[in-house]
PDB file of C-alpha atoms in Angstrom:
ATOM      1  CA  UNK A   1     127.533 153.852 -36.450  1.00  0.00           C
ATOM      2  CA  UNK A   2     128.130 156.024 -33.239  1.00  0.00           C
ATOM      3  CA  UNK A   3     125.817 155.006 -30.208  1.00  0.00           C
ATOM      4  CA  UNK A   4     125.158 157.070 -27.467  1.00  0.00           C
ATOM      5  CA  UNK A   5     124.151 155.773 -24.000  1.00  0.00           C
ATOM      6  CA  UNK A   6     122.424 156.909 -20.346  1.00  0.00           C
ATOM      7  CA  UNK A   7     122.436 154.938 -18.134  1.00  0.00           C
ATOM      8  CA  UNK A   8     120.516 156.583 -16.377  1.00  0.00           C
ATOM      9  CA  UNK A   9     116.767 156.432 -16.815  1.00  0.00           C
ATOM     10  CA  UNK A  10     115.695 158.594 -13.445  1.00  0.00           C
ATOM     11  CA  UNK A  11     117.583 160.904 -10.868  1.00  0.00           C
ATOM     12  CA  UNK A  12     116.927 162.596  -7.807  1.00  0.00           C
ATOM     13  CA  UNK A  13     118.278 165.709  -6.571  1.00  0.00           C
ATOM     14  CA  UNK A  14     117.634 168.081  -3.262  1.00  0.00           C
ATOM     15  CA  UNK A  15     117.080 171.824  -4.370  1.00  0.00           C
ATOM     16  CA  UNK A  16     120.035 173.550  -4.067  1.00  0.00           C
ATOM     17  CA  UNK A  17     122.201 170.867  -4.368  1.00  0.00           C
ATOM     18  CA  UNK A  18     124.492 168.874  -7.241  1.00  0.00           C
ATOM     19  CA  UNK A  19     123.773 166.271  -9.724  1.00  0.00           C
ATOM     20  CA  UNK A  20     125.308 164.710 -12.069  1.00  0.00           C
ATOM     21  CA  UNK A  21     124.095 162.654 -14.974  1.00  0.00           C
ATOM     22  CA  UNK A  22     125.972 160.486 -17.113  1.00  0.00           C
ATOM     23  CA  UNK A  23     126.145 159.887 -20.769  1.00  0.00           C
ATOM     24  CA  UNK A  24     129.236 157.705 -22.834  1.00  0.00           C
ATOM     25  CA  UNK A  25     129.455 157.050 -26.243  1.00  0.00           C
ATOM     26  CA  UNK A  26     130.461 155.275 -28.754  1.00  0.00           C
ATOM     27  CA  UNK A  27     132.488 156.314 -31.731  1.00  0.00           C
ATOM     28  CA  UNK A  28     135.547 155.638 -34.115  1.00  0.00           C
ATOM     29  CA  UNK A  29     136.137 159.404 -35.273  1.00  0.00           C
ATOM     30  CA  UNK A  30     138.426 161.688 -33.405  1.00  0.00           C
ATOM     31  CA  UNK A  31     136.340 164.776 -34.203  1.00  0.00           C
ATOM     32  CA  UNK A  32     132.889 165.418 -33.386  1.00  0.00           C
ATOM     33  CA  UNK A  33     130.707 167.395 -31.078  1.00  0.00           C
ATOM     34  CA  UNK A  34     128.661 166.622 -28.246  1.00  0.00           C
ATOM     35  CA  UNK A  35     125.510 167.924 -26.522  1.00  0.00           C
ATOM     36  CA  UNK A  36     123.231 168.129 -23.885  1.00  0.00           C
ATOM     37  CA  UNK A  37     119.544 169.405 -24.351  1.00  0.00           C
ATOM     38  CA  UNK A  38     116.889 169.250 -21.208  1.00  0.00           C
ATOM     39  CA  UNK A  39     113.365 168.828 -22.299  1.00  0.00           C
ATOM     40  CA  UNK A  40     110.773 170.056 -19.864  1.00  0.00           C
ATOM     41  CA  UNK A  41     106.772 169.136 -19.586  1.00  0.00           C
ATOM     42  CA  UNK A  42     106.461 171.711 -22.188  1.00  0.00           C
ATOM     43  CA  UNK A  43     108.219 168.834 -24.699  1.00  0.00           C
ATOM     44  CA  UNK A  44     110.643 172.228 -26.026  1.00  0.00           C
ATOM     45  CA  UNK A  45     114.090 170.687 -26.995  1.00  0.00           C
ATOM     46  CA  UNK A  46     115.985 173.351 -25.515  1.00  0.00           C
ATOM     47  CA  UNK A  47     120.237 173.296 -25.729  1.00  0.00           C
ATOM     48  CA  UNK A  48     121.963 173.704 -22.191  1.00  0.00           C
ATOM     49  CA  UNK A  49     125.608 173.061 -23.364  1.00  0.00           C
ATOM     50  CA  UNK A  50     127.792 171.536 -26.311  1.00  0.00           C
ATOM     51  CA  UNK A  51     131.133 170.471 -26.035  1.00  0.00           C
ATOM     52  CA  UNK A  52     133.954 170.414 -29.009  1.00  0.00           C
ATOM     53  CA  UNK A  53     136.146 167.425 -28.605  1.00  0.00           C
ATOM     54  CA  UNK A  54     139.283 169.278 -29.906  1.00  0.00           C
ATOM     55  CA  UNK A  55     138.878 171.138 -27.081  1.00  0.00           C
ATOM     56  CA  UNK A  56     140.366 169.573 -24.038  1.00  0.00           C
ATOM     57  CA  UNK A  57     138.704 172.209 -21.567  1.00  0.00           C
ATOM     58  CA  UNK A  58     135.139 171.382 -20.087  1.00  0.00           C
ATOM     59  CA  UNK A  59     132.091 173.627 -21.231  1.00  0.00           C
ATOM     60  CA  UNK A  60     130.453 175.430 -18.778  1.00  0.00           C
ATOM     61  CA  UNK A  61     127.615 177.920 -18.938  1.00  0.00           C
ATOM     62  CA  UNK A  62     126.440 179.321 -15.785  1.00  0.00           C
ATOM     63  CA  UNK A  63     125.045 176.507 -13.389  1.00  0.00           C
ATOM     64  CA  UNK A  64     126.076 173.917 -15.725  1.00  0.00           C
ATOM     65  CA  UNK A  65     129.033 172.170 -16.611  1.00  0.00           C
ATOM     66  CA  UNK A  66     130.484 169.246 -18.337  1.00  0.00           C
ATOM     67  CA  UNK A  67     133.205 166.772 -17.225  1.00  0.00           C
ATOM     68  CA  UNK A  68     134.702 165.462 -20.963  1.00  0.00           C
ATOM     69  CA  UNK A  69     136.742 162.474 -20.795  1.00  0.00           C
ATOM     70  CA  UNK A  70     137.578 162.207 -24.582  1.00  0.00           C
ATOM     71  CA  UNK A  71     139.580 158.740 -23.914  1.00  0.00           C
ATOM     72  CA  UNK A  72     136.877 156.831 -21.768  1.00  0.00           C
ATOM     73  CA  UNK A  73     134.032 158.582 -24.745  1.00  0.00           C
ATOM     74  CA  UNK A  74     132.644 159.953 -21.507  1.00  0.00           C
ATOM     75  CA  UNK A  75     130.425 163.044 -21.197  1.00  0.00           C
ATOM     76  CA  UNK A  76     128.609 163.950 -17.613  1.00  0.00           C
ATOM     77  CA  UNK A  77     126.656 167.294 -17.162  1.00  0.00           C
ATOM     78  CA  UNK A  78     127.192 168.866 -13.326  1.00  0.00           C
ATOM     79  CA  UNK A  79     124.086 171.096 -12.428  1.00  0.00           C
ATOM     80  CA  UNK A  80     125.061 173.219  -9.621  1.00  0.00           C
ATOM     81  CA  UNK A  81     122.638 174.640  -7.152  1.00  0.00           C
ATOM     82  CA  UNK A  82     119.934 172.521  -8.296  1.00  0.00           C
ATOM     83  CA  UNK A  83     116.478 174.620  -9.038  1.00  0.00           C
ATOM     84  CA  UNK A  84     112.738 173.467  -9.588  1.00  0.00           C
ATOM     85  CA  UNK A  85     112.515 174.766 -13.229  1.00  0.00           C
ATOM     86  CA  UNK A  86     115.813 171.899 -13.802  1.00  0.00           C
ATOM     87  CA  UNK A  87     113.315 169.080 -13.653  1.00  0.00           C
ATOM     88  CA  UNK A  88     112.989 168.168 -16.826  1.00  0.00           C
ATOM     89  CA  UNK A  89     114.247 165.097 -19.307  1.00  0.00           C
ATOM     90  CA  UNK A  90     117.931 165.629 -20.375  1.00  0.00           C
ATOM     91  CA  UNK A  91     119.407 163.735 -23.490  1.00  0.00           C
ATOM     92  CA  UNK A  92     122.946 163.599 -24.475  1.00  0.00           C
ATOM     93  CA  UNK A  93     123.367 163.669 -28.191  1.00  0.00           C
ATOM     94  CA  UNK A  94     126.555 162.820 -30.454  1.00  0.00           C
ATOM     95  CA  UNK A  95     127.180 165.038 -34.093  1.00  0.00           C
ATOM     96  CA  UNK A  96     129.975 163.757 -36.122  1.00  0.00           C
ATOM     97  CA  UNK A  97     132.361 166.723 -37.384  1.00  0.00           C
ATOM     98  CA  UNK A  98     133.160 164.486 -41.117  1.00  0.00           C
ATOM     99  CA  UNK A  99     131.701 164.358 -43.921  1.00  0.00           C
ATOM    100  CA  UNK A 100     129.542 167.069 -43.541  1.00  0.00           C
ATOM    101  CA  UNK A 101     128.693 168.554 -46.832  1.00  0.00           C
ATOM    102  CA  UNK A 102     126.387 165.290 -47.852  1.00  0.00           C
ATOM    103  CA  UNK A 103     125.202 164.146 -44.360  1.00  0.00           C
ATOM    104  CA  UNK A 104     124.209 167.023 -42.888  1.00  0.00           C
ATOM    105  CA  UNK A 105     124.948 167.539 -38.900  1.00  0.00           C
ATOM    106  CA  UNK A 106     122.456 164.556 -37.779  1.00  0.00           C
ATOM    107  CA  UNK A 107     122.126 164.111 -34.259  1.00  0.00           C
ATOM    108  CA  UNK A 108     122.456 160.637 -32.361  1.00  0.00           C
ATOM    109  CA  UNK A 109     120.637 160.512 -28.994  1.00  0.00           C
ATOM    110  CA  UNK A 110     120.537 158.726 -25.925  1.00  0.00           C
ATOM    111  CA  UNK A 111     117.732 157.121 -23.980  1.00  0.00           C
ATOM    112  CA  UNK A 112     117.542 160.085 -21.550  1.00  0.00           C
ATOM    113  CA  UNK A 113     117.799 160.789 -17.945  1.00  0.00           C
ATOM    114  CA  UNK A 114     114.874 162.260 -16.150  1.00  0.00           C
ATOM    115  CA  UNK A 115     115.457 164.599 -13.670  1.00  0.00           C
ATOM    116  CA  UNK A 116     113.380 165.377 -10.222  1.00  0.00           C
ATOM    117  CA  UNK A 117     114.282 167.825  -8.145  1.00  0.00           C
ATOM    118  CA  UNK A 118     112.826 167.829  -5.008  1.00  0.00           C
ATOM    119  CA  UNK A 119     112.104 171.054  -2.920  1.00  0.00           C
TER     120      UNK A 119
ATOM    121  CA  UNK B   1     111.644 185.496 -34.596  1.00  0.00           C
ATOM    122  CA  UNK B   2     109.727 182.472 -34.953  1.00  0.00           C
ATOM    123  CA  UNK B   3     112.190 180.040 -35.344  1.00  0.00           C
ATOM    124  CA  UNK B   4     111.225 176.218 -36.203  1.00  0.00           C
ATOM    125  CA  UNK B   5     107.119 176.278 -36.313  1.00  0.00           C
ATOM    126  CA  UNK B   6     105.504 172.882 -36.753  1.00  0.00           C
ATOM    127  CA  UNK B   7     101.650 172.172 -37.422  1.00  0.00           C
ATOM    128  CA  UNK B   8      99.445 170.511 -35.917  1.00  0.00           C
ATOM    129  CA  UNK B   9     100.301 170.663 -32.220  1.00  0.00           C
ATOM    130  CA  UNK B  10      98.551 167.373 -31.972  1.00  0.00           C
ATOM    131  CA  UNK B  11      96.485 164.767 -34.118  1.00  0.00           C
ATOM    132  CA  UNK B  12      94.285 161.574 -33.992  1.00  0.00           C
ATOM    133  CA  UNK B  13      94.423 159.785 -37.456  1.00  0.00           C
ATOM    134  CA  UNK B  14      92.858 156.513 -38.298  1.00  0.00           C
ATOM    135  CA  UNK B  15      94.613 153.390 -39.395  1.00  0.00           C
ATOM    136  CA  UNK B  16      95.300 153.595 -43.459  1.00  0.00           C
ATOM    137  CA  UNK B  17      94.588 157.224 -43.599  1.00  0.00           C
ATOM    138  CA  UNK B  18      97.378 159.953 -44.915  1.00  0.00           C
ATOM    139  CA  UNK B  19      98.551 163.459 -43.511  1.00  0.00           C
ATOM    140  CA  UNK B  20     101.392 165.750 -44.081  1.00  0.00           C
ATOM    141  CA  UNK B  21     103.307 167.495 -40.813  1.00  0.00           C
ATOM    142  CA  UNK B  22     104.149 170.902 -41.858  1.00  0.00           C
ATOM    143  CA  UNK B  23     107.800 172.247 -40.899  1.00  0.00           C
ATOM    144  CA  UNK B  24     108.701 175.422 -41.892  1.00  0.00           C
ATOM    145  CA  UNK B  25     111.721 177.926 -40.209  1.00  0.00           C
ATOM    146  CA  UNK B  26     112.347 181.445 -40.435  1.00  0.00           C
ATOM    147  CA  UNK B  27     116.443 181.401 -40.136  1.00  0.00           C
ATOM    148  CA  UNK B  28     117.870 180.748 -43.388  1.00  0.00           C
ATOM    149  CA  UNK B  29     119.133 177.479 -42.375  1.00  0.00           C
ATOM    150  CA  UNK B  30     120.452 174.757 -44.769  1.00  0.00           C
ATOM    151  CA  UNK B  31     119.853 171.552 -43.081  1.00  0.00           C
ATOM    152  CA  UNK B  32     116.494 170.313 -42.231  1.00  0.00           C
ATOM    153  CA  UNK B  33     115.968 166.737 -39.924  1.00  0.00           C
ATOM    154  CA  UNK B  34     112.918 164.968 -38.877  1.00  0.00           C
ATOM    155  CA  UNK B  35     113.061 162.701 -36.150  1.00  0.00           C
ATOM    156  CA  UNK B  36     110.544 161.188 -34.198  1.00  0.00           C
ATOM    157  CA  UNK B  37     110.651 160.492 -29.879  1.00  0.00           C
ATOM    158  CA  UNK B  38     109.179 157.358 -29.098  1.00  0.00           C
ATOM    159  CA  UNK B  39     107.544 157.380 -25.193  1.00  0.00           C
ATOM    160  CA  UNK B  40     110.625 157.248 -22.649  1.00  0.00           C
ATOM    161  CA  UNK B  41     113.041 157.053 -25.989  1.00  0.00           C
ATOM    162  CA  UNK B  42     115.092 159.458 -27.289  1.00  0.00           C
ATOM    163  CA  UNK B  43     114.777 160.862 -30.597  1.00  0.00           C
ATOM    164  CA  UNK B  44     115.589 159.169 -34.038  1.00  0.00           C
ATOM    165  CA  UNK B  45     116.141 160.224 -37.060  1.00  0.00           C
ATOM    166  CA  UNK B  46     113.128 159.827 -40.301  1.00  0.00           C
ATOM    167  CA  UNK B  47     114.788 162.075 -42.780  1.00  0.00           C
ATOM    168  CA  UNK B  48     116.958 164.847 -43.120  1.00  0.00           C
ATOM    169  CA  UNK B  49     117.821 167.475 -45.862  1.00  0.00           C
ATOM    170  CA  UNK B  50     121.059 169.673 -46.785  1.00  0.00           C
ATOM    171  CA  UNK B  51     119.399 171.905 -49.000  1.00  0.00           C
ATOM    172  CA  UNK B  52     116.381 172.764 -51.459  1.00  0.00           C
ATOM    173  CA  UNK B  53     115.591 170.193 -53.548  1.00  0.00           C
ATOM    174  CA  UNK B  54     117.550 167.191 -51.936  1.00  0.00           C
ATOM    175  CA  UNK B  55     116.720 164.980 -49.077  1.00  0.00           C
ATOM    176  CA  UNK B  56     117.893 161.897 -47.862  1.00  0.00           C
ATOM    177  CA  UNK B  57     117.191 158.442 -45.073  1.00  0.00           C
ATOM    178  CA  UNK B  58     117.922 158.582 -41.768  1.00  0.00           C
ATOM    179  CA  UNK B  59     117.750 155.745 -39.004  1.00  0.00           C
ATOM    180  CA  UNK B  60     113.703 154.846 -39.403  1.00  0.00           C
ATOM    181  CA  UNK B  61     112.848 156.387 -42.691  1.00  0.00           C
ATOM    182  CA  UNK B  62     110.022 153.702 -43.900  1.00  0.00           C
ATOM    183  CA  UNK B  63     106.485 154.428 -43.735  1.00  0.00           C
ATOM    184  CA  UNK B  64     107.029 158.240 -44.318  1.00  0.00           C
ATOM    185  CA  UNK B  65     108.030 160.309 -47.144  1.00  0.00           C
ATOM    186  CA  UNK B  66     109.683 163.798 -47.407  1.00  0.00           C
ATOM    187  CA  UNK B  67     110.247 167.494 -50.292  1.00  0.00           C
ATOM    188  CA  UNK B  68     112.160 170.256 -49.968  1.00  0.00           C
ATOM    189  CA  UNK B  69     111.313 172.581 -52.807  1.00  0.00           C
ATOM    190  CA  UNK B  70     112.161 175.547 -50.525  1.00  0.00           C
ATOM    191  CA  UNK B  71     114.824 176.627 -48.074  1.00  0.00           C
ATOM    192  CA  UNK B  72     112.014 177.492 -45.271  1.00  0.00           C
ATOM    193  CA  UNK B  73     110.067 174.897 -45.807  1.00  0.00           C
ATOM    194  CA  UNK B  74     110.067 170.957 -44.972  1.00  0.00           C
ATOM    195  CA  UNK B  75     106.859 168.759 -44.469  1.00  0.00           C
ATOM    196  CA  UNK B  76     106.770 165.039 -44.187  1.00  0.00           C
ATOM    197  CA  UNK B  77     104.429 163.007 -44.956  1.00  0.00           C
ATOM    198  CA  UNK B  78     102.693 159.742 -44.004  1.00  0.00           C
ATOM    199  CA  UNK B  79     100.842 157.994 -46.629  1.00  0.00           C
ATOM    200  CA  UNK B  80      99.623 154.957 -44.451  1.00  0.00           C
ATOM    201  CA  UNK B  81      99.296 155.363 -41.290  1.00  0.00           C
ATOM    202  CA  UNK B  82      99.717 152.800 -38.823  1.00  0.00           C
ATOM    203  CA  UNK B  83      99.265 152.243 -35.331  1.00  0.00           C
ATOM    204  CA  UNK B  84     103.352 151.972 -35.015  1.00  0.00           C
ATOM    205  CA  UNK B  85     103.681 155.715 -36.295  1.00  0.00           C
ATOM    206  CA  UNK B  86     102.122 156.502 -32.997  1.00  0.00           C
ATOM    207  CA  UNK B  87     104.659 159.367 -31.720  1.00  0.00           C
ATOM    208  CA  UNK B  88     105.602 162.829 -31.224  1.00  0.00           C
ATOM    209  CA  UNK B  89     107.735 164.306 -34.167  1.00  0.00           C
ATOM    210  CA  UNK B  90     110.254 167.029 -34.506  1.00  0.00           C
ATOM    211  CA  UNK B  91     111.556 169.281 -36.609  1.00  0.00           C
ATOM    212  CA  UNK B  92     114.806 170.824 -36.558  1.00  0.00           C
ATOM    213  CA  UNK B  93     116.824 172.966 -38.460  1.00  0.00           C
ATOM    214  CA  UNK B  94     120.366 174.244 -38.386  1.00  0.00           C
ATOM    215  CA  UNK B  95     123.328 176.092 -39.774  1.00  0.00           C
ATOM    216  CA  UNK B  96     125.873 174.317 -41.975  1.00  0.00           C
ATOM    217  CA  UNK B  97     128.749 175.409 -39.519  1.00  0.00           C
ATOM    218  CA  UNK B  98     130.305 173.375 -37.547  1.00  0.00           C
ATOM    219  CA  UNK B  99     129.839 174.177 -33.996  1.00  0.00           C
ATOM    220  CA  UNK B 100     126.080 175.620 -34.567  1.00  0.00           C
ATOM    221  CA  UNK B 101     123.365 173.447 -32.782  1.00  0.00           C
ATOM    222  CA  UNK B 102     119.819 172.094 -34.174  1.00  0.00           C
ATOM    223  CA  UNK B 103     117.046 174.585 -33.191  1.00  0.00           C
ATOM    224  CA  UNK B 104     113.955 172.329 -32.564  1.00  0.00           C
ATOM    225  CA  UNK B 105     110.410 173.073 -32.913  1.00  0.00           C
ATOM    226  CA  UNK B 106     107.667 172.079 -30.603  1.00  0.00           C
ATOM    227  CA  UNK B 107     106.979 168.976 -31.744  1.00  0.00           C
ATOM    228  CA  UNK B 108     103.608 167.174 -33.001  1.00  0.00           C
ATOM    229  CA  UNK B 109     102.008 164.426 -31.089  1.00  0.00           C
ATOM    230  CA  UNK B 110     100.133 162.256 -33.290  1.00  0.00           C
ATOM    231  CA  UNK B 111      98.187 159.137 -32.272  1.00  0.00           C
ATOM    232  CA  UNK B 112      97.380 155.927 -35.121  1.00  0.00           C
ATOM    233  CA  UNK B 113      94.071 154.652 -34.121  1.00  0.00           C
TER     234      UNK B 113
END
């Protein structure tokens, strides 16, 4: 069974500036997918980025970005010119890419990482 | 476009007493999941479905009990409820292609009394 861990459980971050938050995981298969969704006070489960791991470039979408080191089973998210509206919980989450037909694209999540962003 | 709508928003049940969570979604999608997000956990799996009229375990299936009879539609119920089912529970649907992420809905905080 694939595990997925942050380590984590709080951050800190000045407006404006970088953070980074750390997730690693645990798997046996060479294809899957990876995630990050950021849930707010509002409890949404809201998608920020994914990340293929045949793909050996890093996902980015706008202020976010991911640093994928398929070999370590490493996946960070970099959020760039931090903002209020960032603060918010932020789970990694692991999808295996087999044996899809019968299992479905289940998600395995982490612990979390709570972000504050301080103005 | 609606999306994933779940109902109730929130609920107080008592110990021993039954209620289905309603899941329905608007997108055509295959799969269907139900997890539910324990406080300062991250989410885990109850059930999941690939299609009308099949269903099947996830990671913390017992105590709850699921039907897909329709491609829209997924409820799951709790026949007993106990003070452990305390949570907030969410349903999520998604496309059966490969790179295509869960949509979630907006989850249902229920407390066991």
């Amino acid at each position: 069974a694939q595990t997925v861990t942050q380590s984590q459980p709080e951050m800190s971050v000045q407006e404006a500036e970088t953070v980074t938050l750390s997730c690693t995981y645990d798997t046996s298969e060479s294809d899957y997918y990876l995630f990050w969704y950021k849930q707010p006070p509002s409890r949404q489960m809201i998608l920020v980025i994914r990340q293929e791991a045949y793909k050996q470039q890093n996902a980015t979408e706008n202020r976010f970005s991911v640093n994928f080191q398929k070999a370590a089973k490493s996946f960070s998210l970099k959020i760039s010119d931090s903002q209020l509206g960032d603060a918010a919980m932020y789970f990694c989450a692991y999808r295996s890419a087999s044996d899809r037909g019968s299992s479905g694209d289940k998600l395995t999540f982490g612990t979390g990482t709570r972000l504050a962003v301080r103005p | 476009n609606a999306g994933v709508t779940q109902t109730p928003k929130f609920r107080i049940l008592k110990i021993g007493q039954s209620m289905t969570l309603q899941c329905t979604q608007d997108m055509n999608h295959n799969y269907m999941y139900w997890y539910r997000q324990d406080p300062g956990m991250g989410l885990k799996l109850i059930y999941y479905s690939v299609g009308a009229g099949i269903t099947d375990k996830g990671e913390v299936p017992n105590g709850y009990n699921v039907s897909r009879s329709t491609t829209e539609d997924f409820p799951l119920r709790l026949e007993l409820a106990a003070p452990s089912q305390t949570s907030v529970y969410f349903c999520a649907s998604s496309y059966p292609v490969s790179n295509q992420p869960q949509h979630f809905g907006d989850g249902t905080r229920l407390s066991i009394l």
